[in-house]
Amino acid sequence: MKSLVTKYPWPLTLLLLLLLLLLSPPLTLQGEKWDYWDYEMMPVLGDYLRELHSTGPTKPPTKERIIEKIIADPERPLVGDDYCDTELVFKNIHNKLLCYSEYYFVAETYQDLQKACYGKQVKCKKGASFCRRSTELMKGVKCALVSGEGISECSYESVFLTGYPVVTCQWDDETQEFIPNRVLDILIPRSRKVP
């Protein structure tokens, strides 16, 4: 007569796997890398997951990151009701998987936007402490949240503007210059406002 273990080996195997999972230590940070799981995934995915689940400050901005997140695609014209919806999804822009209430894209070169870091100091909004305003008019898009909370539900109104971008800037040790890390507003000149 066969025993239950030899007759039905799967329940025992599953029980052993469950015990192994329960008794194994959780993933922990080892230096700058997560345990063995981090070595199995693509580096970009690892960076993304680390930033998404971190509680500390985000990665410092770089020129490439600013161009990717703030500068509007030069190949795409600034038109269309769905501009913000598609651009925010395409550029994977969210706040820890939640929708931004407002987001701005500037349709100028990075060098032109960077000059705003040396522009006129203005009063900030949204809790920022130090903001600068560009001295040159620039074209941009204001993405205003209409509905949704999570990134899959976000629906935005696209408002196309020409004005002075208000930016927050951060010192970059590598390039030894200020780089813009966020566009907080686009101020429309008073003479251009439509009643």
PDB file of C-alpha atoms in Angstrom:
ATOM      1  CA  MET A   1       0.000   0.000   0.000  1.00  0.00           C
ATOM      2  CA  LYS A   2       1.325   3.434  -1.006  1.00  0.00           C
ATOM      3  CA  SER A   3       1.521   6.259   1.503  1.00  0.00           C
ATOM      4  CA  LEU A   4      -0.213   9.573   0.897  1.00  0.00           C
ATOM      5  CA  VAL A   5       3.146  11.297   0.282  1.00  0.00           C
ATOM      6  CA  THR A   6       4.074   9.012  -2.600  1.00  0.00           C
ATOM      7  CA  LYS A   7       0.545   8.838  -3.912  1.00  0.00           C
ATOM      8  CA  TYR A   8      -0.051  12.646  -3.892  1.00  0.00           C
ATOM      9  CA  PRO A   9       3.337  14.452  -4.054  1.00  0.00           C
ATOM     10  CA  TRP A  10       1.948  17.887  -5.071  1.00  0.00           C
ATOM     11  CA  PRO A  11       0.374  18.948  -1.745  1.00  0.00           C
ATOM     12  CA  LEU A  12       3.640  18.224   0.064  1.00  0.00           C
ATOM     13  CA  THR A  13       5.640  20.169  -2.539  1.00  0.00           C
ATOM     14  CA  LEU A  14       3.292  23.122  -2.299  1.00  0.00           C
ATOM     15  CA  LEU A  15       3.480  23.027   1.498  1.00  0.00           C
ATOM     16  CA  LEU A  16       7.270  23.039   1.381  1.00  0.00           C
ATOM     17  CA  LEU A  17       7.278  25.981  -1.087  1.00  0.00           C
ATOM     18  CA  LEU A  18       4.868  27.898   1.132  1.00  0.00           C
ATOM     19  CA  LEU A  19       7.072  27.309   4.189  1.00  0.00           C
ATOM     20  CA  LEU A  20      10.121  28.397   2.207  1.00  0.00           C
ATOM     21  CA  LEU A  21       8.410  31.639   1.167  1.00  0.00           C
ATOM     22  CA  LEU A  22       7.179  32.362   4.684  1.00  0.00           C
ATOM     23  CA  LEU A  23      10.534  31.699   6.304  1.00  0.00           C
ATOM     24  CA  SER A  24      12.692  33.487   3.731  1.00  0.00           C
ATOM     25  CA  PRO A  25      13.673  37.059   4.632  1.00  0.00           C
ATOM     26  CA  PRO A  26      11.958  39.912   2.768  1.00  0.00           C
ATOM     27  CA  LEU A  27      13.756  41.855   0.059  1.00  0.00           C
ATOM     28  CA  THR A  28      16.097  44.360   1.636  1.00  0.00           C
ATOM     29  CA  LEU A  29      18.260  47.121   0.306  1.00  0.00           C
ATOM     30  CA  GLN A  30      21.857  45.973  -0.082  1.00  0.00           C
ATOM     31  CA  GLY A  31      23.942  49.098  -0.702  1.00  0.00           C
ATOM     32  CA  GLU A  32      22.386  50.697  -3.753  1.00  0.00           C
ATOM     33  CA  LYS A  33      20.766  47.494  -5.028  1.00  0.00           C
ATOM     34  CA  TRP A  34      17.806  45.401  -3.949  1.00  0.00           C
ATOM     35  CA  ASP A  35      18.350  41.713  -3.325  1.00  0.00           C
ATOM     36  CA  TYR A  36      18.690  39.196  -6.137  1.00  0.00           C
ATOM     37  CA  TRP A  37      15.358  40.302  -7.715  1.00  0.00           C
ATOM     38  CA  ASP A  38      16.956  43.573  -8.800  1.00  0.00           C
ATOM     39  CA  TYR A  39      19.553  41.742 -10.871  1.00  0.00           C
ATOM     40  CA  GLU A  40      16.847  39.847 -12.744  1.00  0.00           C
ATOM     41  CA  MET A  41      14.982  42.929 -14.043  1.00  0.00           C
ATOM     42  CA  MET A  42      15.931  45.613 -16.514  1.00  0.00           C
ATOM     43  CA  PRO A  43      17.825  48.533 -14.893  1.00  0.00           C
ATOM     44  CA  VAL A  44      15.225  51.069 -16.048  1.00  0.00           C
ATOM     45  CA  LEU A  45      12.430  49.046 -14.425  1.00  0.00           C
ATOM     46  CA  GLY A  46      14.463  48.695 -11.239  1.00  0.00           C
ATOM     47  CA  ASP A  47      15.044  52.471 -11.078  1.00  0.00           C
ATOM     48  CA  TYR A  48      11.357  53.120 -11.736  1.00  0.00           C
ATOM     49  CA  LEU A  49      10.166  50.740  -9.000  1.00  0.00           C
ATOM     50  CA  ARG A  50      12.723  52.067  -6.522  1.00  0.00           C
ATOM     51  CA  GLU A  51      11.614  55.661  -7.142  1.00  0.00           C
ATOM     52  CA  LEU A  52       7.929  54.744  -7.050  1.00  0.00           C
ATOM     53  CA  HIS A  53       8.158  53.018  -3.665  1.00  0.00           C
ATOM     54  CA  SER A  54      10.732  55.283  -2.053  1.00  0.00           C
ATOM     55  CA  THR A  55       9.873  57.600   0.794  1.00  0.00           C
ATOM     56  CA  GLY A  56      12.893  59.854   0.404  1.00  0.00           C
ATOM     57  CA  PRO A  57      13.726  62.510  -2.155  1.00  0.00           C
ATOM     58  CA  THR A  58      13.454  61.638  -5.815  1.00  0.00           C
ATOM     59  CA  LYS A  59      16.408  61.403  -8.141  1.00  0.00           C
ATOM     60  CA  PRO A  60      17.993  64.767  -8.882  1.00  0.00           C
ATOM     61  CA  PRO A  61      16.939  66.147 -12.248  1.00  0.00           C
ATOM     62  CA  THR A  62      19.236  65.860 -15.221  1.00  0.00           C
ATOM     63  CA  LYS A  63      19.135  67.639 -18.548  1.00  0.00           C
ATOM     64  CA  GLU A  64      17.828  64.496 -20.255  1.00  0.00           C
ATOM     65  CA  ARG A  65      15.123  64.008 -17.625  1.00  0.00           C
ATOM     66  CA  ILE A  66      13.958  67.633 -17.963  1.00  0.00           C
ATOM     67  CA  ILE A  67      13.803  67.362 -21.729  1.00  0.00           C
ATOM     68  CA  GLU A  68      11.809  64.143 -21.396  1.00  0.00           C
ATOM     69  CA  LYS A  69       9.342  65.399 -18.771  1.00  0.00           C
ATOM     70  CA  ILE A  70       8.897  69.154 -19.410  1.00  0.00           C
ATOM     71  CA  ILE A  71       9.797  69.957 -23.012  1.00  0.00           C
ATOM     72  CA  ALA A  72       6.932  69.308 -25.437  1.00  0.00           C
ATOM     73  CA  ASP A  73       7.665  66.985 -28.336  1.00  0.00           C
ATOM     74  CA  PRO A  74       8.959  69.250 -31.158  1.00  0.00           C
ATOM     75  CA  GLU A  75       7.569  66.846 -33.779  1.00  0.00           C
ATOM     76  CA  ARG A  76       4.027  67.196 -32.461  1.00  0.00           C
ATOM     77  CA  PRO A  77       2.027  70.386 -33.105  1.00  0.00           C
ATOM     78  CA  LEU A  78       0.442  72.118 -30.112  1.00  0.00           C
ATOM     79  CA  VAL A  79      -3.172  71.401 -31.043  1.00  0.00           C
ATOM     80  CA  GLY A  80      -5.952  69.011 -30.089  1.00  0.00           C
ATOM     81  CA  ASP A  81      -8.260  68.381 -27.177  1.00  0.00           C
ATOM     82  CA  ASP A  82      -6.438  65.150 -26.312  1.00  0.00           C
ATOM     83  CA  TYR A  83      -2.921  66.646 -26.337  1.00  0.00           C
ATOM     84  CA  CYS A  84      -2.419  66.383 -22.561  1.00  0.00           C
ATOM     85  CA  ASP A  85      -4.079  62.982 -22.217  1.00  0.00           C
ATOM     86  CA  THR A  86      -1.802  61.382 -24.787  1.00  0.00           C
ATOM     87  CA  GLU A  87       1.377  63.279 -23.880  1.00  0.00           C
ATOM     88  CA  LEU A  88       1.147  62.506 -20.146  1.00  0.00           C
ATOM     89  CA  VAL A  89       0.555  58.825 -20.857  1.00  0.00           C
ATOM     90  CA  PHE A  90       3.275  58.664 -23.521  1.00  0.00           C
ATOM     91  CA  LYS A  91       5.839  60.367 -21.244  1.00  0.00           C
ATOM     92  CA  ASN A  92       4.677  58.322 -18.223  1.00  0.00           C
ATOM     93  CA  ILE A  93       4.100  61.376 -16.044  1.00  0.00           C
ATOM     94  CA  HIS A  94       2.349  60.804 -12.717  1.00  0.00           C
ATOM     95  CA  ASN A  95       2.784  61.405  -8.995  1.00  0.00           C
ATOM     96  CA  LYS A  96       3.289  57.934  -7.522  1.00  0.00           C
ATOM     97  CA  LEU A  97       0.566  56.520  -9.795  1.00  0.00           C
ATOM     98  CA  LEU A  98      -1.801  59.438  -9.082  1.00  0.00           C
ATOM     99  CA  CYS A  99      -2.873  62.201 -11.479  1.00  0.00           C
ATOM    100  CA  TYR A 100      -1.323  65.655 -11.271  1.00  0.00           C
ATOM    101  CA  SER A 101      -3.944  68.367 -10.774  1.00  0.00           C
ATOM    102  CA  GLU A 102      -1.967  70.594 -13.157  1.00  0.00           C
ATOM    103  CA  TYR A 103       1.014  69.940 -15.382  1.00  0.00           C
ATOM    104  CA  TYR A 104       2.831  72.147 -17.888  1.00  0.00           C
ATOM    105  CA  PHE A 105       4.789  71.470 -21.047  1.00  0.00           C
ATOM    106  CA  VAL A 106       6.909  74.136 -22.735  1.00  0.00           C
ATOM    107  CA  ALA A 107       7.342  74.062 -26.517  1.00  0.00           C
ATOM    108  CA  GLU A 108      10.818  75.628 -26.574  1.00  0.00           C
ATOM    109  CA  THR A 109      14.369  74.326 -26.450  1.00  0.00           C
ATOM    110  CA  TYR A 110      15.931  73.229 -23.193  1.00  0.00           C
ATOM    111  CA  GLN A 111      18.474  76.069 -23.451  1.00  0.00           C
ATOM    112  CA  ASP A 112      15.691  78.674 -23.683  1.00  0.00           C
ATOM    113  CA  LEU A 113      13.867  77.204 -20.681  1.00  0.00           C
ATOM    114  CA  GLN A 114      17.101  77.025 -18.695  1.00  0.00           C
ATOM    115  CA  LYS A 115      17.489  80.811 -19.060  1.00  0.00           C
ATOM    116  CA  ALA A 116      14.368  81.142 -16.910  1.00  0.00           C
ATOM    117  CA  CYS A 117      16.452  79.974 -13.927  1.00  0.00           C
ATOM    118  CA  TYR A 118      18.290  83.294 -14.170  1.00  0.00           C
ATOM    119  CA  GLY A 119      15.120  85.358 -14.747  1.00  0.00           C
ATOM    120  CA  LYS A 120      13.036  87.483 -12.413  1.00  0.00           C
ATOM    121  CA  GLN A 121      12.179  86.052  -8.981  1.00  0.00           C
ATOM    122  CA  VAL A 122       8.404  85.701  -8.504  1.00  0.00           C
ATOM    123  CA  LYS A 123       6.013  84.479  -5.827  1.00  0.00           C
ATOM    124  CA  CYS A 124       5.568  80.713  -5.938  1.00  0.00           C
ATOM    125  CA  LYS A 125       2.448  78.621  -5.730  1.00  0.00           C
ATOM    126  CA  LYS A 126       1.949  75.002  -4.703  1.00  0.00           C
ATOM    127  CA  GLY A 127       4.313  75.192  -1.733  1.00  0.00           C
ATOM    128  CA  ALA A 128       7.508  75.890  -3.685  1.00  0.00           C
ATOM    129  CA  SER A 129       9.861  78.285  -1.929  1.00  0.00           C
ATOM    130  CA  PHE A 130      11.913  79.859  -4.726  1.00  0.00           C
ATOM    131  CA  CYS A 131      10.634  80.476  -8.256  1.00  0.00           C
ATOM    132  CA  ARG A 132      11.943  82.289 -11.301  1.00  0.00           C
ATOM    133  CA  ARG A 133      10.059  83.646 -14.288  1.00  0.00           C
ATOM    134  CA  SER A 134      11.340  83.604 -17.827  1.00  0.00           C
ATOM    135  CA  THR A 135      12.058  86.980 -19.407  1.00  0.00           C
ATOM    136  CA  GLU A 136      10.999  85.680 -22.828  1.00  0.00           C
ATOM    137  CA  LEU A 137       7.569  84.651 -24.054  1.00  0.00           C
ATOM    138  CA  MET A 138       7.276  80.932 -24.717  1.00  0.00           C
ATOM    139  CA  LYS A 139       4.580  78.647 -26.069  1.00  0.00           C
ATOM    140  CA  GLY A 140       3.295  75.963 -23.771  1.00  0.00           C
ATOM    141  CA  VAL A 141       0.438  73.743 -22.692  1.00  0.00           C
ATOM    142  CA  LYS A 142      -1.376  73.707 -19.371  1.00  0.00           C
ATOM    143  CA  CYS A 143      -2.835  70.309 -18.559  1.00  0.00           C
ATOM    144  CA  ALA A 144      -5.681  70.765 -16.058  1.00  0.00           C
ATOM    145  CA  LEU A 145      -7.169  67.649 -14.476  1.00  0.00           C
ATOM    146  CA  VAL A 146     -10.850  67.236 -15.325  1.00  0.00           C
ATOM    147  CA  SER A 147     -11.498  63.820 -13.783  1.00  0.00           C
ATOM    148  CA  GLY A 148      -9.779  60.756 -12.384  1.00  0.00           C
ATOM    149  CA  GLU A 149      -7.420  59.932  -9.549  1.00  0.00           C
ATOM    150  CA  GLY A 150      -5.174  57.094 -10.724  1.00  0.00           C
ATOM    151  CA  ILE A 151      -3.047  57.250 -13.879  1.00  0.00           C
ATOM    152  CA  SER A 152      -5.339  54.968 -15.862  1.00  0.00           C
ATOM    153  CA  GLU A 153      -8.324  57.278 -15.182  1.00  0.00           C
ATOM    154  CA  CYS A 154      -6.748  60.734 -15.678  1.00  0.00           C
ATOM    155  CA  SER A 155      -8.548  63.031 -18.083  1.00  0.00           C
ATOM    156  CA  TYR A 156      -7.106  66.473 -18.790  1.00  0.00           C
ATOM    157  CA  GLU A 157      -8.154  69.676 -20.485  1.00  0.00           C
ATOM    158  CA  SER A 158      -5.445  71.005 -22.823  1.00  0.00           C
ATOM    159  CA  VAL A 159      -5.008  74.791 -22.663  1.00  0.00           C
ATOM    160  CA  PHE A 160      -2.507  76.204 -25.155  1.00  0.00           C
ATOM    161  CA  LEU A 161      -0.751  79.350 -23.906  1.00  0.00           C
ATOM    162  CA  THR A 162       1.887  81.890 -24.819  1.00  0.00           C
ATOM    163  CA  GLY A 163       3.423  83.451 -21.739  1.00  0.00           C
ATOM    164  CA  TYR A 164       6.278  83.503 -19.248  1.00  0.00           C
ATOM    165  CA  PRO A 165       7.022  80.103 -17.690  1.00  0.00           C
ATOM    166  CA  VAL A 166       7.515  80.083 -13.903  1.00  0.00           C
ATOM    167  CA  VAL A 167      10.062  77.441 -12.939  1.00  0.00           C
ATOM    168  CA  THR A 168      11.760  75.974  -9.927  1.00  0.00           C
ATOM    169  CA  CYS A 169      15.453  75.312 -10.441  1.00  0.00           C
ATOM    170  CA  GLN A 170      18.106  73.155  -8.856  1.00  0.00           C
ATOM    171  CA  TRP A 171      21.887  73.335  -8.891  1.00  0.00           C
ATOM    172  CA  ASP A 172      23.562  70.579 -10.907  1.00  0.00           C
ATOM    173  CA  ASP A 173      27.044  69.709  -9.621  1.00  0.00           C
ATOM    174  CA  GLU A 174      27.973  67.927 -12.827  1.00  0.00           C
ATOM    175  CA  THR A 175      27.321  70.850 -15.194  1.00  0.00           C
ATOM    176  CA  GLN A 176      27.908  73.590 -12.581  1.00  0.00           C
ATOM    177  CA  GLU A 177      24.723  75.435 -13.524  1.00  0.00           C
ATOM    178  CA  PHE A 178      21.077  75.744 -12.533  1.00  0.00           C
ATOM    179  CA  ILE A 179      18.649  73.444 -14.292  1.00  0.00           C
ATOM    180  CA  PRO A 180      14.852  73.807 -14.283  1.00  0.00           C
ATOM    181  CA  ASN A 181      13.163  70.897 -12.573  1.00  0.00           C
ATOM    182  CA  ARG A 182       9.483  71.898 -12.792  1.00  0.00           C
ATOM    183  CA  VAL A 183       7.252  74.380 -14.593  1.00  0.00           C
ATOM    184  CA  LEU A 184       4.701  75.617 -12.049  1.00  0.00           C
ATOM    185  CA  ASP A 185       2.812  78.103 -14.202  1.00  0.00           C
ATOM    186  CA  ILE A 186       2.801  80.050 -17.448  1.00  0.00           C
ATOM    187  CA  LEU A 187       1.997  83.704 -16.784  1.00  0.00           C
ATOM    188  CA  ILE A 188       0.080  85.378 -19.601  1.00  0.00           C
ATOM    189  CA  PRO A 189       1.062  89.013 -20.245  1.00  0.00           C
ATOM    190  CA  ARG A 190      -1.692  91.442 -19.283  1.00  0.00           C
ATOM    191  CA  SER A 191      -1.857  93.001 -22.735  1.00  0.00           C
ATOM    192  CA  ARG A 192      -2.551  89.562 -24.300  1.00  0.00           C
ATOM    193  CA  LYS A 193      -5.407  88.523 -22.007  1.00  0.00           C
ATOM    194  CA  VAL A 194      -8.709  88.123 -23.751  1.00  0.00           C
ATOM    195  CA  PRO A 195     -11.706  89.517 -21.759  1.00  0.00           C
TER     196      PRO A 195
END
